[in-house]
mmCIF file of C-alpha atoms and ligand atoms in Angstrom:
data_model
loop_
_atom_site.group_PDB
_atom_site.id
_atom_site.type_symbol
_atom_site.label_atom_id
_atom_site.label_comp_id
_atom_site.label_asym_id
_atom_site.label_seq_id
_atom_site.Cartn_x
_atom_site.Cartn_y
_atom_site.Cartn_z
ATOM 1 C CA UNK A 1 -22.011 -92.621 -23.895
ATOM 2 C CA UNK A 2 -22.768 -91.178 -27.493
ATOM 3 C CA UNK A 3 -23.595 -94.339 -28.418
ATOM 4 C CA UNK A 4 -26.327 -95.111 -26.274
ATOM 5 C CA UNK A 5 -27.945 -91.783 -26.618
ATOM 6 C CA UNK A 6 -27.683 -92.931 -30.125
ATOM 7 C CA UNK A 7 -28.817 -95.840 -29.294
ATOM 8 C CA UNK A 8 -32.014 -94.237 -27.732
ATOM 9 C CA UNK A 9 -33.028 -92.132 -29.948
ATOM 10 C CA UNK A 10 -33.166 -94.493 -32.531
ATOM 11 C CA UNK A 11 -35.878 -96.192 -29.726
ATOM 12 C CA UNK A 12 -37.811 -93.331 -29.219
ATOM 13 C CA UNK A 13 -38.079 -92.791 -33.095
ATOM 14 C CA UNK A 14 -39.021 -96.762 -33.509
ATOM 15 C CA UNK A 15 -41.891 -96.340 -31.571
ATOM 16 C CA UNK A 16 -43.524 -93.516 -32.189
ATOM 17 C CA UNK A 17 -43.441 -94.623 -35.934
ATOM 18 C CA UNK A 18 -45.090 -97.870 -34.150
ATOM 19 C CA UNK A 19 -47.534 -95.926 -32.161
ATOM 20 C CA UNK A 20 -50.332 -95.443 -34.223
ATOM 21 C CA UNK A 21 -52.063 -92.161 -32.864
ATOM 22 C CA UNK A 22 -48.252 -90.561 -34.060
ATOM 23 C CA UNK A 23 -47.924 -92.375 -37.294
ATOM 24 C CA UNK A 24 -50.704 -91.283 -38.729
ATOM 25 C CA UNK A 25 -49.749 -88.504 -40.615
ATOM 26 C CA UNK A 26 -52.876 -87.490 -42.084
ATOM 27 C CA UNK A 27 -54.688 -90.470 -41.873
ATOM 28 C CA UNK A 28 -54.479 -91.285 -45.951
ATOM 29 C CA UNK A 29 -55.643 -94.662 -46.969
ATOM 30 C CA UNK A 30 -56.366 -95.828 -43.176
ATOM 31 C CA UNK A 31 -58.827 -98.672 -43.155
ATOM 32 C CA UNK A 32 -61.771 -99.235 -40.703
ATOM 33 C CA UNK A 33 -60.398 -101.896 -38.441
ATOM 34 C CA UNK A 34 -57.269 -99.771 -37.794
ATOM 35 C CA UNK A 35 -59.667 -96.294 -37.733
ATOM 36 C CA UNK A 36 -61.076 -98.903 -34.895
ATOM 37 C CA UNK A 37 -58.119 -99.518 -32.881
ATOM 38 C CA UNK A 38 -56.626 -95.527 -32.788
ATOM 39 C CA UNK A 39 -60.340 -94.824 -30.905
ATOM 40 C CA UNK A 40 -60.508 -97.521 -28.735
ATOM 41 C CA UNK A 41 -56.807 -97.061 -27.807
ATOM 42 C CA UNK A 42 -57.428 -93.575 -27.608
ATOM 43 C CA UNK A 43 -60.456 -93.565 -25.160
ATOM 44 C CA UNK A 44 -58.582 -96.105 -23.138
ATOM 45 C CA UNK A 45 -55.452 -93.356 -22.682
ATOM 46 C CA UNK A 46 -58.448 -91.178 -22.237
ATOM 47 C CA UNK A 47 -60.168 -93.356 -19.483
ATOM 48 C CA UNK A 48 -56.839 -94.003 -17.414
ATOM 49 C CA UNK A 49 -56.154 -90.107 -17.660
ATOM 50 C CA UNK A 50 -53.128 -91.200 -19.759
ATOM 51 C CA UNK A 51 -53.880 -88.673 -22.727
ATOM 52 C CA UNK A 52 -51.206 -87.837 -25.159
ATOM 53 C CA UNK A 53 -53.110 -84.872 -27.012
ATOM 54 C CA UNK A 54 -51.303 -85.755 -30.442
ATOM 55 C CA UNK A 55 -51.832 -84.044 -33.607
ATOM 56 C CA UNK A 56 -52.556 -80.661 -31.872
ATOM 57 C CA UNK A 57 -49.086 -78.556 -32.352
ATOM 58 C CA UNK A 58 -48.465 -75.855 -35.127
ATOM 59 C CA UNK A 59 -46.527 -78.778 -37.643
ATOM 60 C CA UNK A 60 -50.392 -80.877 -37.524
ATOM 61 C CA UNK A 61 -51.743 -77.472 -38.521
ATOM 62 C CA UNK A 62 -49.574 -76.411 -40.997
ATOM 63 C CA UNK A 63 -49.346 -80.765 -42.105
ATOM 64 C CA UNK A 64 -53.266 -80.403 -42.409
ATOM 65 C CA UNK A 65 -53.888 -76.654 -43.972
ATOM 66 C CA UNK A 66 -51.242 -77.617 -46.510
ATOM 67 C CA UNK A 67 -52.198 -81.127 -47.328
ATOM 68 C CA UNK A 68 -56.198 -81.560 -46.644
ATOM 69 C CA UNK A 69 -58.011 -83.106 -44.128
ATOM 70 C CA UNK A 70 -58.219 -87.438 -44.090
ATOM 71 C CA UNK A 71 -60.098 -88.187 -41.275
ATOM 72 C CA UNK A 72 -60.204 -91.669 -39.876
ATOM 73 C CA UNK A 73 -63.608 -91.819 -38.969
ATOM 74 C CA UNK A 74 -66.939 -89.932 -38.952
ATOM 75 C CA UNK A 75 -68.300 -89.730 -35.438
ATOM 76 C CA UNK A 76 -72.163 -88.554 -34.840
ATOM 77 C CA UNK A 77 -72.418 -87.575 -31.195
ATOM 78 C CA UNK A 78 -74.803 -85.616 -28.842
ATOM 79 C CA UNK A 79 -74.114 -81.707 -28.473
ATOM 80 C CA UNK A 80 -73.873 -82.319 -24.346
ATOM 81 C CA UNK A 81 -70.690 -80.569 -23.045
ATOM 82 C CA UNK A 82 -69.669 -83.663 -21.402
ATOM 83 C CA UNK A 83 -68.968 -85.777 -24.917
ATOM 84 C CA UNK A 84 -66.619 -83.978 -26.579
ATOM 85 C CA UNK A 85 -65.437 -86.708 -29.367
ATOM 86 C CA UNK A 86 -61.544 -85.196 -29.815
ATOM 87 C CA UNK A 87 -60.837 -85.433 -26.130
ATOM 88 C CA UNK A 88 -63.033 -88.862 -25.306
ATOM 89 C CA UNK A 89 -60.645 -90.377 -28.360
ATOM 90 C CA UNK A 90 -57.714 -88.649 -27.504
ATOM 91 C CA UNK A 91 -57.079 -87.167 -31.154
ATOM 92 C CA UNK A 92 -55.911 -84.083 -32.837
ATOM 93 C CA UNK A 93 -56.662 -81.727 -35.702
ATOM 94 C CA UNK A 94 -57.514 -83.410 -38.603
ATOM 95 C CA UNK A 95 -58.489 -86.864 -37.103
ATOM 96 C CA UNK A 96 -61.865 -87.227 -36.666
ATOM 97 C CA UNK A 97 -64.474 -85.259 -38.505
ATOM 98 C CA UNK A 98 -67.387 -84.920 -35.898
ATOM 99 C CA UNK A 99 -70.857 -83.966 -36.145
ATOM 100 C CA UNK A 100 -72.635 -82.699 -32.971
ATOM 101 C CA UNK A 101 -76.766 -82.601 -32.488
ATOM 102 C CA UNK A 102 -78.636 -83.073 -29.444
ATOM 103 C CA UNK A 103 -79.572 -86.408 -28.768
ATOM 104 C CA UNK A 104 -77.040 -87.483 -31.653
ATOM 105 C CA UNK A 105 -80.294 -87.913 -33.952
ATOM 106 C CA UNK A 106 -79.312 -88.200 -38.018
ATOM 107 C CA UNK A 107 -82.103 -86.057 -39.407
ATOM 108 C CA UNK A 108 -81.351 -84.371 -43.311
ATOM 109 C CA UNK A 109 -78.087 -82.423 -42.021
ATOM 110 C CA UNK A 110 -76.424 -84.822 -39.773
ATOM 111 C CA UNK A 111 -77.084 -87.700 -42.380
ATOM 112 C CA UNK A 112 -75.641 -85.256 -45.686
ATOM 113 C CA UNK A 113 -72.777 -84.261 -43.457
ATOM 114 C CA UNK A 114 -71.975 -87.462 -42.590
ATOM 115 C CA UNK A 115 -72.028 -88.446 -46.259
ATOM 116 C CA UNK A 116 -69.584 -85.687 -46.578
ATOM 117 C CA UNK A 117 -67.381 -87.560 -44.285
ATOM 118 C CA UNK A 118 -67.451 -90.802 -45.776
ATOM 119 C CA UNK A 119 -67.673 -90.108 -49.530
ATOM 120 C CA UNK A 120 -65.641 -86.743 -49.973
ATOM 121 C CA UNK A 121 -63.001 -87.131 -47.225
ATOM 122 C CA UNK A 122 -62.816 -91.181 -47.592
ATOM 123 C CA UNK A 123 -63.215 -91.472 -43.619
ATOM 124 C CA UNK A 124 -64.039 -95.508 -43.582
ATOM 125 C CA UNK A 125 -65.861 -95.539 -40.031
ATOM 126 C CA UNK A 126 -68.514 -94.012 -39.171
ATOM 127 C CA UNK A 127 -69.372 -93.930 -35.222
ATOM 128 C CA UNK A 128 -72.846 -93.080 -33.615
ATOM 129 C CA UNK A 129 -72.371 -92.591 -29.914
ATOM 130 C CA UNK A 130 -74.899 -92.127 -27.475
ATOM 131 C CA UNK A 131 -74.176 -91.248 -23.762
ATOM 132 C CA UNK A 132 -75.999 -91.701 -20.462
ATOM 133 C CA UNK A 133 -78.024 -89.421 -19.047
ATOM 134 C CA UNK A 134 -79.038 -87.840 -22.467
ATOM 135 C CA UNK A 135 -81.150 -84.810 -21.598
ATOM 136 C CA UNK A 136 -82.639 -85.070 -25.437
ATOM 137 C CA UNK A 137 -83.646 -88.471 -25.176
ATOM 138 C CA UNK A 138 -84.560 -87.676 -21.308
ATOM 139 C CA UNK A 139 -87.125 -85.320 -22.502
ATOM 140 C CA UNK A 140 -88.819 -87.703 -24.896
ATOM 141 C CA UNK A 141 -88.919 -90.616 -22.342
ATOM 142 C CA UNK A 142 -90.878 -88.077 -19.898
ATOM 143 C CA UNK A 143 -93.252 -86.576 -22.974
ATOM 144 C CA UNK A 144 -91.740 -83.033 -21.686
ATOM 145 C CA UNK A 145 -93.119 -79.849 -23.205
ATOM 146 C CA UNK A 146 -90.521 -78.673 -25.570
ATOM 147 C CA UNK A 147 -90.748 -75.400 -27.266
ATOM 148 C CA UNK A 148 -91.376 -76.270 -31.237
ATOM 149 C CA UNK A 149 -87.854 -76.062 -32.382
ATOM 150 C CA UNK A 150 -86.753 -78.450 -29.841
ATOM 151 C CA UNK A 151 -89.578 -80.895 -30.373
ATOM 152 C CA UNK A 152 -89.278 -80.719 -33.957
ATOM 153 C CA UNK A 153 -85.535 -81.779 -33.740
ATOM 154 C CA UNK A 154 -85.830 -84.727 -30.900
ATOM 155 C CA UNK A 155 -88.555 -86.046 -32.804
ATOM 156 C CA UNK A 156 -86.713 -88.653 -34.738
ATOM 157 C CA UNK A 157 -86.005 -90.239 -30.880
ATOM 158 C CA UNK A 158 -89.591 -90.833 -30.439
ATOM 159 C CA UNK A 159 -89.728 -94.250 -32.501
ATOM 160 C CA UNK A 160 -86.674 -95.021 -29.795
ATOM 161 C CA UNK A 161 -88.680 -94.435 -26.920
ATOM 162 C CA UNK A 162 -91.622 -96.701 -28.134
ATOM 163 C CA UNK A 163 -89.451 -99.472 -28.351
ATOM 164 C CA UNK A 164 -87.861 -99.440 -25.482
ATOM 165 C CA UNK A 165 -91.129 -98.754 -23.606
ATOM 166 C CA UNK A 166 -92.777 -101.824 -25.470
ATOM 167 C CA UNK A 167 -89.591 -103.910 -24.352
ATOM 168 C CA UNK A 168 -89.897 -102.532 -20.321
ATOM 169 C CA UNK A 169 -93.549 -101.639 -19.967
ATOM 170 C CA UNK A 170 -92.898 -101.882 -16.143
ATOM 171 C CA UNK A 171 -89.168 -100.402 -15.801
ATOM 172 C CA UNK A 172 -88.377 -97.388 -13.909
ATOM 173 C CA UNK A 173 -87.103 -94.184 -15.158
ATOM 174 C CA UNK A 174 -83.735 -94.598 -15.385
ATOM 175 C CA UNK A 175 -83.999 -98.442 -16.583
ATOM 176 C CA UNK A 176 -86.238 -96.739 -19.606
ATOM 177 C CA UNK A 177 -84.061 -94.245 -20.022
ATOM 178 C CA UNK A 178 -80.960 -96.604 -20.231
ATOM 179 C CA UNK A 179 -82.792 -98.482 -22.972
ATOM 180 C CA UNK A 180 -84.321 -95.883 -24.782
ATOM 181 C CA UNK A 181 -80.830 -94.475 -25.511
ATOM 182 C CA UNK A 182 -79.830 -97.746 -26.899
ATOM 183 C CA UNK A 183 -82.430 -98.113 -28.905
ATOM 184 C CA UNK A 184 -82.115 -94.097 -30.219
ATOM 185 C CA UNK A 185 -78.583 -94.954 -31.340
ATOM 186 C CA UNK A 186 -80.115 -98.210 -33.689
ATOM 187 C CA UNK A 187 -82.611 -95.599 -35.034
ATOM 188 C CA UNK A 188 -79.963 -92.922 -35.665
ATOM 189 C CA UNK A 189 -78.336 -95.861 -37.786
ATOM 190 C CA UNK A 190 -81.071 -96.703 -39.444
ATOM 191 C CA UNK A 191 -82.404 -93.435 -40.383
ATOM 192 C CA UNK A 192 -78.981 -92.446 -41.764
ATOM 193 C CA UNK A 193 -79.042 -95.512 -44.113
ATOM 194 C CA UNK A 194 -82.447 -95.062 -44.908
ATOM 195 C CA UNK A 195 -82.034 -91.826 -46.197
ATOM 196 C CA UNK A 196 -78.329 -92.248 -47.659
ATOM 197 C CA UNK A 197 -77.895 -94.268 -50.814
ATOM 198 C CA UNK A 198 -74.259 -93.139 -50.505
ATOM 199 C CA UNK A 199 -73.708 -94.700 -47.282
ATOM 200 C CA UNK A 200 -75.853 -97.699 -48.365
ATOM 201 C CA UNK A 201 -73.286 -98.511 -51.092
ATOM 202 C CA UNK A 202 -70.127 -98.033 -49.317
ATOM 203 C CA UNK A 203 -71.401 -100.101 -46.646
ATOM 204 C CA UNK A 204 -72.103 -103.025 -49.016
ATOM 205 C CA UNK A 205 -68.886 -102.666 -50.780
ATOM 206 C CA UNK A 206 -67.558 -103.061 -47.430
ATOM 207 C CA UNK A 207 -65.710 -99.435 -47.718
ATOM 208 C CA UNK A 208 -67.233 -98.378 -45.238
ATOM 209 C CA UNK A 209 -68.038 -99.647 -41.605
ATOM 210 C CA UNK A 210 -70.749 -98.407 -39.644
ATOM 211 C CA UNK A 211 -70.781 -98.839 -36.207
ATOM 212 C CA UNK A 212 -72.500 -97.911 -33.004
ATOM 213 C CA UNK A 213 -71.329 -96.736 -29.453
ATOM 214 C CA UNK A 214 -72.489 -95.614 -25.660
ATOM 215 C CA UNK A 215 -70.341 -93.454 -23.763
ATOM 216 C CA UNK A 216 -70.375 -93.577 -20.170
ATOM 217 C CA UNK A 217 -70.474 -89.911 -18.679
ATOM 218 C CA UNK A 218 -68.493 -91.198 -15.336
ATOM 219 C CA UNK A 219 -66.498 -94.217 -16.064
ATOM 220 C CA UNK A 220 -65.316 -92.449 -19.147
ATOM 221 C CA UNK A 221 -65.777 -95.351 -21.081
ATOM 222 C CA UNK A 222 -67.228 -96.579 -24.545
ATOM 223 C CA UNK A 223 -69.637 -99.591 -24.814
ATOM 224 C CA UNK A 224 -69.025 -100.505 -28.769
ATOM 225 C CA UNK A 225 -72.043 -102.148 -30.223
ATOM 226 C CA UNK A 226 -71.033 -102.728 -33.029
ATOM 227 C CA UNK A 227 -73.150 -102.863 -36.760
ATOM 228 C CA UNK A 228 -76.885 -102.609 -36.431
ATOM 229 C CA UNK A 229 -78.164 -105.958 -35.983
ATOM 230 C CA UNK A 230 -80.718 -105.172 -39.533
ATOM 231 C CA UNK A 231 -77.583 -103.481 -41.587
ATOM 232 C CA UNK A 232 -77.814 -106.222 -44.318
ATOM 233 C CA UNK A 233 -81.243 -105.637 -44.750
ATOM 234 C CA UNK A 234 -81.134 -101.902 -44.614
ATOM 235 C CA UNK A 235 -77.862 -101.393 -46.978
ATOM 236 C CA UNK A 236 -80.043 -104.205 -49.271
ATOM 237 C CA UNK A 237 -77.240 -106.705 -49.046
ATOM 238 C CA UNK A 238 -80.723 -108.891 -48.784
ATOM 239 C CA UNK A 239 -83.391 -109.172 -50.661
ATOM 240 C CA UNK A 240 -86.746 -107.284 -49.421
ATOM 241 C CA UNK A 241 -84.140 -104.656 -48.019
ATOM 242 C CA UNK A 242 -83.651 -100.621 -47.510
ATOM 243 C CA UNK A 243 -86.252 -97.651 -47.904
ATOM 244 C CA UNK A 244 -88.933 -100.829 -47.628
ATOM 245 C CA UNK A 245 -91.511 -99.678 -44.760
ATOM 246 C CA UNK A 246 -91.818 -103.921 -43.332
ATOM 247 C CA UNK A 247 -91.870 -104.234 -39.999
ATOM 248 C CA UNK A 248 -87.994 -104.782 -38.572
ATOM 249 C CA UNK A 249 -86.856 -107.728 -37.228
ATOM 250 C CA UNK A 250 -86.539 -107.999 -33.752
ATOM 251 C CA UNK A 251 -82.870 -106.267 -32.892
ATOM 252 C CA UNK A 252 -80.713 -108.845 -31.243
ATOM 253 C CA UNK A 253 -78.946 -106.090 -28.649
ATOM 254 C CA UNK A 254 -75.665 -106.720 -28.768
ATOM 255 C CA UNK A 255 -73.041 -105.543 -26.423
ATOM 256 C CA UNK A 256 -69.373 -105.112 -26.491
ATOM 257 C CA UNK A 257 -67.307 -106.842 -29.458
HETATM 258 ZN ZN1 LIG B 1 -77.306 -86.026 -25.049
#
């Protein structure tokens, strides 16, 4: 009887060293492609209601206050109360080191907090998730009225919305809508590696993977999208590359990976 407990226990330790959402102490020295697979296994626990809420018990706080923060990835998101990034990933203190905006647009301080993320802390992914039925990118689709705070900060969507209305001159609303928040998380991309020589570097050193994502409000679910379909251009991994005011390419939409 001892013996199988033993038996057990030595089971149960086995595999939540295996598991990686447990093993992951503090994150140190993760790369991106395994930073990949902790969020996408997370948001599937997440999206079968399967959540295991690790890393948020008084030993992760005392593991992280004592030790320092290693995020595994850097995750721009809207500031809509429905996409909270810790509890769409399933993760815990210390794992992800978020930045919340509406309409999840990288403007001076999203862009030089996200640099933050990637060159202080070491975090090698960086995510930018939009969601359906983005009020931000709503407002800009229906050339709302906005109070001059407001417009001032949605106005890095705008180039979005052209685009996507140049690509659906005839669509409906929510067809628009669905496009135009594609399109704003290509231009969030871009207009963080414009701006960020930082990020340009780390990207081309391949330290750093930058990648982007929809979240579905109902289903739960992420639609990865993976790199933006101009990053070697825009990190100037080719020639006539970043910061240079050309016209883009057209952007091959891709979907899933
Ligand atoms: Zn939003």
């Amino acid at each position: 009887m001892k013996r199988i407990s033993l038996a057990m226990f030595i089971l149960i330790v086995a595999a939540a060293l295996a598991s990686p959402t447990l093993a992951t102490s503090a994150n140190p020295g993760i790369s991106a492609d395994e930073a990949m697979r902790v969020l996408k296994a997370g948001n599937a626990r997440y999206v079968e209601g399967k959540l295991q809420h690790p890393h948020q018990d008084r030993a992760r706080r005392a593991l992280t206050a004592g030790q320092g923060q290693h995020p595994l990835a850097t995750v721009l998101t809207c500031s809509d109360s429905r996409t909270p990034a810790e509890i769409i990933f399933d993760q815990g203190i210390g794992d992800i080191f978020v930045v919340r905006v509406a309409g999840n647009v990288a403007a001076t301080d999203e862009t030089g907090t996200i640099e933050y993320g990637v060159a202080n802390l070491a975090a090698p992914l960086v995510v930018v998730m939009g969601h359906s039925q983005c009020g931000a990118v709503s407002a800009v689709v229906d050339n709302a009225k906005l109070p001059p705070n407001i417009a001032k900060l949605v106005a890095p969507i705008k180039p979005a919305v052209d685009k996507a209305r140049e690509a659906n001159p005839e669509a409906a609303k929510d067809v628009l809508l669905k496009a135009a928040i594609t399109d704003n998380v290509w231009q969030a991309m871009e207009d963080m590696l414009r701006q960020s020589p930082i990020i340009r570097e780390k990207v081309k050193d391949g330290q750093v993977q930058v990648v982007g994502a929809l979240y579905d409000l109902d289903s739960g679910q992420i639609q990865w999208l993976g790199p933006h379909p101009d990053q070697a251009k825009l990190v100037g991994a080719q020639k006539g590359a970043a910061g240079k005011s050309g016209k883009k390419g057209k952007k091959a939409k891709k979907s899933g990976e």
